[in-house]
Amino acid sequence: MRFVGFREGGRAVVGVLTQPGGGAPGAATPAAAVPAVIGLAPVEEFYADLSRWRDRAAEALALPGTAARPVPELTLVPPIPPAARVLCVGLNYRAHAAETGLPLPKYPAIFGRWTVSLTVDGTPAPVPAGERGLDWEGELGVVVGATLADADEATALAGVLGYAAFNDLSARRAQGRSPQWTLGKNSDHSGPLGPVVTADEVGDPADGLRVVTRVRSRADDGSPVEEVVQDGDTSDMIFSIGQVLSFISQTMTLHPGDLLVTGTPAGVGYIRRPARYLVPGDWVEVEIERVGRVATPIVDATGRG
């Protein structure tokens, strides 16, 4: 199952997609293939009783004629509760550590995002004034589905609700001006999150999921250019999902709806020579095997707010 959030009557509601659907931004989609959503519950109620709403979702999908609303008619929002913690892991792929020249960390490097930075597919991300652009970081997002406190690795992994494609868009100048990464990791609309795919459909990411980031830009003559800038695999993670969740749970209790962002493979822009960044007019997409994708157009600072 794939869960999304949408705005209804001033509140965020979680729904289940009737089909994965999707396509490149701007591409024509046959009417019969337009994905639709069956509404389930307000986001807080959904995570307060996950087993109930998962059962309801399965029943609704199996019942012909269940009312569903086409995605283009909805205002999508991240299917994450406002009180969720968004915890990110830095330097969690061996190849990325190698390209930075840094030693492998002994423990997961955890930093935080706020839920207000999260967006969904198609939402423009503005480049803050003073930045040369935004850097891409294609990552696997993990949505917690159980309360985890002092959990061992197996229990922590079993407590995952599902996975989503995520782009940890980074404002590198702001990030580099402090030993803490918080500011550069929380610029406006810088955390695009795809639909949440349940763990049973994905399997254990330690077995390997391909992570691909693509950038579409314009050549000097104005023609479109699309390039794969990251092509990694989750089997290259230094710390597994279970290890990271267990590590965090030794200090802070995790709750259903919390989001873990698990690090990026090699190929980020700032490490290139010359450095490369996303600028207004670019488009970036993260696609993860068996999980899905999320795409983001890049705009100038007037798109903030």
mmCIF file of C-alpha atoms in Angstrom:
data_model
loop_
_atom_site.group_PDB
_atom_site.id
_atom_site.type_symbol
_atom_site.label_atom_id
_atom_site.label_comp_id
_atom_site.label_asym_id
_atom_site.label_seq_id
_atom_site.Cartn_x
_atom_site.Cartn_y
_atom_site.Cartn_z
ATOM 1 C CA MET A 1 0.000 0.000 0.000
ATOM 2 C CA ARG A 2 1.015 3.581 -0.650
ATOM 3 C CA PHE A 3 -0.099 6.379 1.653
ATOM 4 C CA VAL A 4 -0.257 10.094 0.875
ATOM 5 C CA GLY A 5 -1.509 13.147 2.709
ATOM 6 C CA PHE A 6 -3.942 15.757 1.432
ATOM 7 C CA ARG A 7 -5.537 18.917 2.736
ATOM 8 C CA GLU A 8 -9.244 18.812 3.534
ATOM 9 C CA GLY A 9 -11.156 21.459 5.442
ATOM 10 C CA GLY A 10 -8.015 22.953 6.962
ATOM 11 C CA ARG A 11 -6.626 19.661 8.238
ATOM 12 C CA ALA A 12 -4.233 17.032 6.891
ATOM 13 C CA VAL A 13 -5.802 13.677 6.049
ATOM 14 C CA VAL A 14 -4.035 10.415 5.180
ATOM 15 C CA GLY A 15 -5.314 8.410 2.236
ATOM 16 C CA VAL A 16 -4.285 5.312 0.319
ATOM 17 C CA LEU A 17 -3.429 5.444 -3.380
ATOM 18 C CA THR A 18 -5.525 3.186 -5.579
ATOM 19 C CA GLN A 19 -2.586 2.810 -7.975
ATOM 20 C CA PRO A 20 1.008 4.072 -7.989
ATOM 21 C CA GLY A 21 0.491 6.131 -11.173
ATOM 22 C CA GLY A 22 2.796 9.083 -11.679
ATOM 23 C CA GLY A 23 5.054 10.209 -14.479
ATOM 24 C CA ALA A 24 7.496 12.880 -15.421
ATOM 25 C CA PRO A 25 6.291 16.382 -14.563
ATOM 26 C CA GLY A 26 4.445 17.867 -17.514
ATOM 27 C CA ALA A 27 3.899 14.491 -19.201
ATOM 28 C CA ALA A 28 0.421 13.606 -20.416
ATOM 29 C CA THR A 29 -1.297 10.892 -18.386
ATOM 30 C CA PRO A 30 -4.142 8.768 -19.781
ATOM 31 C CA ALA A 31 -7.363 9.408 -17.856
ATOM 32 C CA ALA A 32 -7.628 5.740 -16.888
ATOM 33 C CA ALA A 33 -4.145 5.836 -15.395
ATOM 34 C CA VAL A 34 -4.606 8.935 -13.216
ATOM 35 C CA PRO A 35 -3.928 7.848 -9.621
ATOM 36 C CA ALA A 36 -6.688 8.365 -7.079
ATOM 37 C CA VAL A 37 -6.834 8.487 -3.294
ATOM 38 C CA ILE A 38 -9.242 6.888 -0.840
ATOM 39 C CA GLY A 39 -9.369 9.107 2.252
ATOM 40 C CA LEU A 40 -8.865 7.346 5.586
ATOM 41 C CA ALA A 41 -8.400 9.590 8.638
ATOM 42 C CA PRO A 42 -6.875 12.852 9.892
ATOM 43 C CA VAL A 43 -3.137 12.373 10.182
ATOM 44 C CA GLU A 44 -3.040 12.302 13.999
ATOM 45 C CA GLU A 45 -5.841 9.705 14.158
ATOM 46 C CA PHE A 46 -4.140 7.597 11.488
ATOM 47 C CA TYR A 47 -0.904 7.262 13.472
ATOM 48 C CA ALA A 48 -2.730 6.820 16.784
ATOM 49 C CA ASP A 49 -4.189 3.504 15.526
ATOM 50 C CA LEU A 50 -2.110 2.326 12.589
ATOM 51 C CA SER A 51 -3.268 -1.294 12.587
ATOM 52 C CA ARG A 52 -6.917 -0.214 12.359
ATOM 53 C CA TRP A 53 -6.346 2.185 9.471
ATOM 54 C CA ARG A 54 -4.097 -0.203 7.580
ATOM 55 C CA ASP A 55 -6.881 -2.782 7.768
ATOM 56 C CA ARG A 56 -9.391 -0.163 6.598
ATOM 57 C CA ALA A 57 -7.125 0.741 3.694
ATOM 58 C CA ALA A 58 -6.809 -2.895 2.622
ATOM 59 C CA GLU A 59 -10.575 -3.354 2.808
ATOM 60 C CA ALA A 60 -11.205 -0.196 0.791
ATOM 61 C CA LEU A 61 -8.765 -1.227 -1.935
ATOM 62 C CA ALA A 62 -10.363 -4.673 -2.176
ATOM 63 C CA LEU A 63 -13.914 -3.343 -2.366
ATOM 64 C CA PRO A 64 -14.999 -2.396 -5.900
ATOM 65 C CA GLY A 65 -16.598 1.003 -6.140
ATOM 66 C CA THR A 66 -15.004 2.554 -3.052
ATOM 67 C CA ALA A 67 -15.105 6.322 -3.494
ATOM 68 C CA ALA A 68 -11.738 7.696 -4.556
ATOM 69 C CA ARG A 69 -10.672 11.190 -5.589
ATOM 70 C CA PRO A 70 -8.221 11.820 -8.445
ATOM 71 C CA VAL A 71 -4.862 13.096 -7.220
ATOM 72 C CA PRO A 72 -4.928 16.196 -9.503
ATOM 73 C CA GLU A 73 -8.055 17.382 -7.652
ATOM 74 C CA LEU A 74 -6.322 17.274 -4.263
ATOM 75 C CA THR A 75 -3.834 19.502 -2.475
ATOM 76 C CA LEU A 76 -1.233 16.996 -1.379
ATOM 77 C CA VAL A 77 0.745 17.403 1.850
ATOM 78 C CA PRO A 78 3.301 15.137 3.539
ATOM 79 C CA PRO A 79 1.533 12.267 5.374
ATOM 80 C CA ILE A 80 3.475 13.078 8.548
ATOM 81 C CA PRO A 81 1.963 14.461 11.795
ATOM 82 C CA PRO A 82 2.940 18.035 12.724
ATOM 83 C CA ALA A 83 4.530 16.830 15.975
ATOM 84 C CA ALA A 84 6.743 14.274 14.227
ATOM 85 C CA ARG A 85 10.498 14.389 14.659
ATOM 86 C CA VAL A 86 12.435 14.450 11.376
ATOM 87 C CA LEU A 87 15.833 12.907 12.113
ATOM 88 C CA CYS A 88 18.509 12.743 9.421
ATOM 89 C CA VAL A 89 21.755 10.791 9.176
ATOM 90 C CA GLY A 90 24.870 12.432 7.769
ATOM 91 C CA LEU A 91 27.650 10.533 5.995
ATOM 92 C CA ASN A 92 25.928 7.134 5.950
ATOM 93 C CA TYR A 93 27.170 5.689 2.633
ATOM 94 C CA ARG A 94 30.687 4.333 2.230
ATOM 95 C CA ALA A 95 31.082 5.785 -1.269
ATOM 96 C CA HIS A 96 29.920 9.223 -0.089
ATOM 97 C CA ALA A 97 32.359 9.129 2.826
ATOM 98 C CA ALA A 98 35.110 8.241 0.359
ATOM 99 C CA GLU A 99 34.308 11.151 -1.971
ATOM 100 C CA THR A 100 34.435 13.611 0.937
ATOM 101 C CA GLY A 101 37.751 12.219 2.179
ATOM 102 C CA LEU A 102 36.314 11.777 5.673
ATOM 103 C CA PRO A 103 36.804 8.648 7.824
ATOM 104 C CA LEU A 104 33.865 6.338 8.415
ATOM 105 C CA PRO A 105 31.940 7.495 11.495
ATOM 106 C CA LYS A 106 31.867 5.316 14.609
ATOM 107 C CA TYR A 107 28.249 6.248 15.338
ATOM 108 C CA PRO A 108 25.417 7.651 13.202
ATOM 109 C CA ALA A 109 25.678 11.432 12.822
ATOM 110 C CA ILE A 110 22.166 12.646 13.616
ATOM 111 C CA PHE A 111 20.781 16.085 12.808
ATOM 112 C CA GLY A 112 17.243 17.434 12.746
ATOM 113 C CA ARG A 113 14.777 18.960 10.344
ATOM 114 C CA TRP A 114 11.453 20.562 11.161
ATOM 115 C CA THR A 115 8.268 19.226 9.628
ATOM 116 C CA VAL A 116 7.583 22.697 8.178
ATOM 117 C CA SER A 117 10.460 22.094 5.725
ATOM 118 C CA LEU A 118 8.704 19.023 4.262
ATOM 119 C CA THR A 119 6.904 19.199 0.920
ATOM 120 C CA VAL A 120 5.542 16.824 -1.709
ATOM 121 C CA ASP A 121 6.110 15.963 -5.345
ATOM 122 C CA GLY A 122 5.983 18.970 -7.655
ATOM 123 C CA THR A 123 6.360 21.661 -4.978
ATOM 124 C CA PRO A 124 8.923 24.306 -6.037
ATOM 125 C CA ALA A 125 12.015 24.682 -3.852
ATOM 126 C CA PRO A 126 13.410 28.255 -3.717
ATOM 127 C CA VAL A 127 17.122 29.013 -3.620
ATOM 128 C CA PRO A 128 17.779 31.342 -0.650
ATOM 129 C CA ALA A 129 19.375 34.688 -1.457
ATOM 130 C CA GLY A 130 23.137 34.448 -1.077
ATOM 131 C CA GLU A 131 23.294 30.773 -2.017
ATOM 132 C CA ARG A 132 24.871 29.690 -5.308
ATOM 133 C CA GLY A 133 22.078 27.155 -5.558
ATOM 134 C CA LEU A 134 20.776 24.110 -3.724
ATOM 135 C CA ASP A 135 22.589 20.782 -3.549
ATOM 136 C CA TRP A 136 20.762 17.511 -4.156
ATOM 137 C CA GLU A 137 20.861 14.560 -1.762
ATOM 138 C CA GLY A 138 18.697 11.634 -2.842
ATOM 139 C CA GLU A 139 17.786 9.630 0.241
ATOM 140 C CA LEU A 140 15.555 6.869 1.555
ATOM 141 C CA GLY A 141 12.985 8.126 4.056
ATOM 142 C CA VAL A 142 11.747 5.779 6.796
ATOM 143 C CA VAL A 143 8.420 6.316 8.569
ATOM 144 C CA VAL A 144 8.240 4.848 12.063
ATOM 145 C CA GLY A 145 5.163 2.730 12.749
ATOM 146 C CA ALA A 146 5.611 1.696 16.397
ATOM 147 C CA THR A 147 6.765 3.185 19.679
ATOM 148 C CA LEU A 148 10.475 2.421 20.036
ATOM 149 C CA ALA A 149 12.358 2.855 23.315
ATOM 150 C CA ASP A 150 15.630 1.014 23.979
ATOM 151 C CA ALA A 151 14.764 -1.182 20.999
ATOM 152 C CA ASP A 152 17.194 -3.739 19.629
ATOM 153 C CA GLU A 153 17.962 -3.648 15.898
ATOM 154 C CA ALA A 154 15.482 -6.359 14.891
ATOM 155 C CA THR A 155 12.659 -4.774 16.878
ATOM 156 C CA ALA A 156 13.469 -1.354 15.450
ATOM 157 C CA LEU A 157 13.398 -2.617 11.852
ATOM 158 C CA ALA A 158 10.133 -4.464 12.490
ATOM 159 C CA GLY A 159 8.674 -1.173 13.775
ATOM 160 C CA VAL A 160 8.941 0.540 10.377
ATOM 161 C CA LEU A 161 5.641 1.454 8.739
ATOM 162 C CA GLY A 162 7.118 2.194 5.337
ATOM 163 C CA TYR A 163 9.575 3.953 3.089
ATOM 164 C CA ALA A 164 9.537 7.000 0.807
ATOM 165 C CA ALA A 165 11.811 8.782 -1.639
ATOM 166 C CA PHE A 166 13.267 11.946 -0.117
ATOM 167 C CA ASN A 167 15.522 14.768 -1.300
ATOM 168 C CA ASP A 168 17.555 16.422 1.459
ATOM 169 C CA LEU A 169 18.028 19.663 -0.493
ATOM 170 C CA SER A 170 20.874 21.564 1.128
ATOM 171 C CA ALA A 171 21.874 25.222 1.306
ATOM 172 C CA ARG A 172 25.622 24.644 1.507
ATOM 173 C CA ARG A 173 26.787 28.166 2.359
ATOM 174 C CA ALA A 174 24.464 28.305 5.367
ATOM 175 C CA GLN A 175 25.426 24.751 6.280
ATOM 176 C CA GLY A 176 29.132 25.542 6.154
ATOM 177 C CA ARG A 177 28.964 28.686 8.297
ATOM 178 C CA SER A 178 28.360 26.715 11.485
ATOM 179 C CA PRO A 179 29.630 23.422 12.921
ATOM 180 C CA GLN A 180 25.946 22.559 13.306
ATOM 181 C CA TRP A 181 24.126 21.732 10.035
ATOM 182 C CA THR A 182 20.646 22.826 11.118
ATOM 183 C CA LEU A 183 20.304 26.072 9.153
ATOM 184 C CA GLY A 184 21.507 24.698 5.836
ATOM 185 C CA LYS A 185 19.202 21.710 6.166
ATOM 186 C CA ASN A 186 15.997 23.643 6.849
ATOM 187 C CA SER A 187 15.631 26.179 4.052
ATOM 188 C CA ASP A 188 12.057 26.752 2.879
ATOM 189 C CA HIS A 189 10.415 23.818 1.064
ATOM 190 C CA SER A 190 13.685 21.889 1.009
ATOM 191 C CA GLY A 191 12.439 18.442 2.085
ATOM 192 C CA PRO A 192 10.353 16.853 -0.699
ATOM 193 C CA LEU A 193 8.865 13.506 0.382
ATOM 194 C CA GLY A 194 7.183 10.946 -1.867
ATOM 195 C CA PRO A 195 4.306 8.582 -1.034
ATOM 196 C CA VAL A 196 4.928 6.171 1.852
ATOM 197 C CA VAL A 197 5.148 2.555 0.657
ATOM 198 C CA THR A 198 4.540 -0.072 3.331
ATOM 199 C CA ALA A 199 7.558 -2.076 4.453
ATOM 200 C CA ASP A 200 6.076 -5.394 3.360
ATOM 201 C CA GLU A 201 6.210 -4.220 -0.269
ATOM 202 C CA VAL A 202 9.809 -3.018 -0.029
ATOM 203 C CA GLY A 203 11.669 -5.562 2.073
ATOM 204 C CA ASP A 204 14.858 -4.860 4.010
ATOM 205 C CA PRO A 205 16.828 -1.970 2.439
ATOM 206 C CA ALA A 206 20.033 -3.667 3.629
ATOM 207 C CA ASP A 207 19.478 -6.155 0.794
ATOM 208 C CA GLY A 208 19.847 -3.293 -1.673
ATOM 209 C CA LEU A 209 17.605 -0.688 -3.289
ATOM 210 C CA ARG A 210 18.904 1.405 -6.173
ATOM 211 C CA VAL A 211 18.859 5.164 -5.445
ATOM 212 C CA VAL A 212 19.011 7.419 -8.513
ATOM 213 C CA THR A 213 18.984 11.227 -8.630
ATOM 214 C CA ARG A 214 18.416 12.985 -11.967
ATOM 215 C CA VAL A 215 18.789 16.660 -12.819
ATOM 216 C CA ARG A 216 17.147 18.324 -15.792
ATOM 217 C CA SER A 217 18.687 21.642 -16.816
ATOM 218 C CA ARG A 218 19.257 23.723 -19.941
ATOM 219 C CA ALA A 219 22.295 23.708 -22.214
ATOM 220 C CA ASP A 220 23.814 26.963 -23.461
ATOM 221 C CA ASP A 221 21.657 26.750 -26.579
ATOM 222 C CA GLY A 222 18.495 26.344 -24.477
ATOM 223 C CA SER A 223 17.976 22.654 -25.209
ATOM 224 C CA PRO A 224 16.963 20.410 -22.289
ATOM 225 C CA VAL A 225 19.654 18.226 -20.730
ATOM 226 C CA GLU A 226 18.909 15.398 -18.299
ATOM 227 C CA GLU A 227 21.720 13.802 -16.296
ATOM 228 C CA VAL A 228 21.983 11.090 -13.665
ATOM 229 C CA VAL A 229 23.992 12.717 -10.868
ATOM 230 C CA GLN A 230 23.677 9.972 -8.239
ATOM 231 C CA ASP A 231 23.390 6.218 -8.754
ATOM 232 C CA GLY A 232 23.838 4.364 -5.492
ATOM 233 C CA ASP A 233 22.448 1.452 -3.525
ATOM 234 C CA THR A 234 21.169 1.211 0.032
ATOM 235 C CA SER A 235 23.351 -1.854 0.599
ATOM 236 C CA ASP A 236 26.252 0.656 0.770
ATOM 237 C CA MET A 237 24.882 2.184 3.992
ATOM 238 C CA ILE A 238 27.354 2.252 6.875
ATOM 239 C CA PHE A 239 24.576 1.955 9.467
ATOM 240 C CA SER A 240 21.453 -0.049 8.629
ATOM 241 C CA ILE A 241 17.907 1.137 9.273
ATOM 242 C CA GLY A 242 17.626 -1.113 12.321
ATOM 243 C CA GLN A 243 20.955 0.090 13.692
ATOM 244 C CA VAL A 244 20.083 3.772 13.347
ATOM 245 C CA LEU A 245 16.598 3.461 14.820
ATOM 246 C CA SER A 246 17.953 1.353 17.700
ATOM 247 C CA PHE A 247 20.734 3.888 18.307
ATOM 248 C CA ILE A 248 18.282 6.797 18.464
ATOM 249 C CA SER A 249 15.844 4.891 20.663
ATOM 250 C CA GLN A 250 18.489 4.473 23.358
ATOM 251 C CA THR A 251 18.182 8.222 24.011
ATOM 252 C CA MET A 252 14.793 9.341 22.752
ATOM 253 C CA THR A 253 11.566 7.423 22.366
ATOM 254 C CA LEU A 254 10.400 7.249 18.760
ATOM 255 C CA HIS A 255 6.704 7.378 17.981
ATOM 256 C CA PRO A 256 4.550 6.401 15.001
ATOM 257 C CA GLY A 257 4.836 9.055 12.330
ATOM 258 C CA ASP A 258 8.420 10.076 13.120
ATOM 259 C CA LEU A 259 10.569 10.285 9.996
ATOM 260 C CA LEU A 260 14.140 9.028 9.613
ATOM 261 C CA VAL A 261 16.139 10.220 6.593
ATOM 262 C CA THR A 262 18.975 7.789 6.073
ATOM 263 C CA GLY A 263 21.817 9.555 4.218
ATOM 264 C CA THR A 264 22.850 10.037 0.608
ATOM 265 C CA PRO A 265 25.018 8.065 -1.834
ATOM 266 C CA ALA A 266 28.032 9.512 -3.634
ATOM 267 C CA GLY A 267 27.599 12.190 -6.293
ATOM 268 C CA VAL A 268 26.521 15.341 -4.438
ATOM 269 C CA GLY A 269 27.140 18.672 -6.148
ATOM 270 C CA TYR A 270 29.413 20.508 -3.717
ATOM 271 C CA ILE A 271 32.129 17.847 -3.947
ATOM 272 C CA ARG A 272 32.497 18.218 -7.728
ATOM 273 C CA ARG A 273 35.199 20.298 -9.346
ATOM 274 C CA PRO A 274 33.887 22.751 -10.237
ATOM 275 C CA ALA A 275 31.074 22.529 -7.705
ATOM 276 C CA ARG A 276 27.616 22.211 -9.189
ATOM 277 C CA TYR A 277 24.300 23.336 -7.741
ATOM 278 C CA LEU A 278 20.633 23.391 -8.633
ATOM 279 C CA VAL A 279 19.603 26.828 -9.898
ATOM 280 C CA PRO A 280 16.226 28.356 -10.815
ATOM 281 C CA GLY A 281 14.827 26.603 -13.870
ATOM 282 C CA ASP A 282 16.352 23.220 -12.967
ATOM 283 C CA TRP A 283 14.316 20.174 -12.040
ATOM 284 C CA VAL A 284 15.524 17.332 -9.810
ATOM 285 C CA GLU A 285 14.067 13.872 -9.214
ATOM 286 C CA VAL A 286 14.925 11.128 -6.726
ATOM 287 C CA GLU A 287 13.826 7.607 -7.638
ATOM 288 C CA ILE A 288 14.259 4.570 -5.388
ATOM 289 C CA GLU A 289 13.711 1.008 -6.487
ATOM 290 C CA ARG A 290 10.436 -0.496 -5.192
ATOM 291 C CA VAL A 291 9.722 2.729 -3.294
ATOM 292 C CA GLY A 292 8.920 5.443 -5.828
ATOM 293 C CA ARG A 293 10.066 8.914 -6.674
ATOM 294 C CA VAL A 294 9.720 12.588 -5.875
ATOM 295 C CA ALA A 295 10.424 15.470 -8.260
ATOM 296 C CA THR A 296 11.096 19.134 -7.486
ATOM 297 C CA PRO A 297 11.359 22.243 -9.675
ATOM 298 C CA ILE A 298 13.901 24.832 -8.494
ATOM 299 C CA VAL A 299 12.881 28.514 -8.348
ATOM 300 C CA ASP A 300 14.448 31.766 -7.160
ATOM 301 C CA ALA A 301 14.129 33.328 -3.712
ATOM 302 C CA THR A 302 10.821 35.011 -4.581
ATOM 303 C CA GLY A 303 9.259 31.543 -4.165
ATOM 304 C CA ARG A 304 9.912 31.561 -0.416
ATOM 305 C CA GLY A 305 7.078 31.615 2.062
#
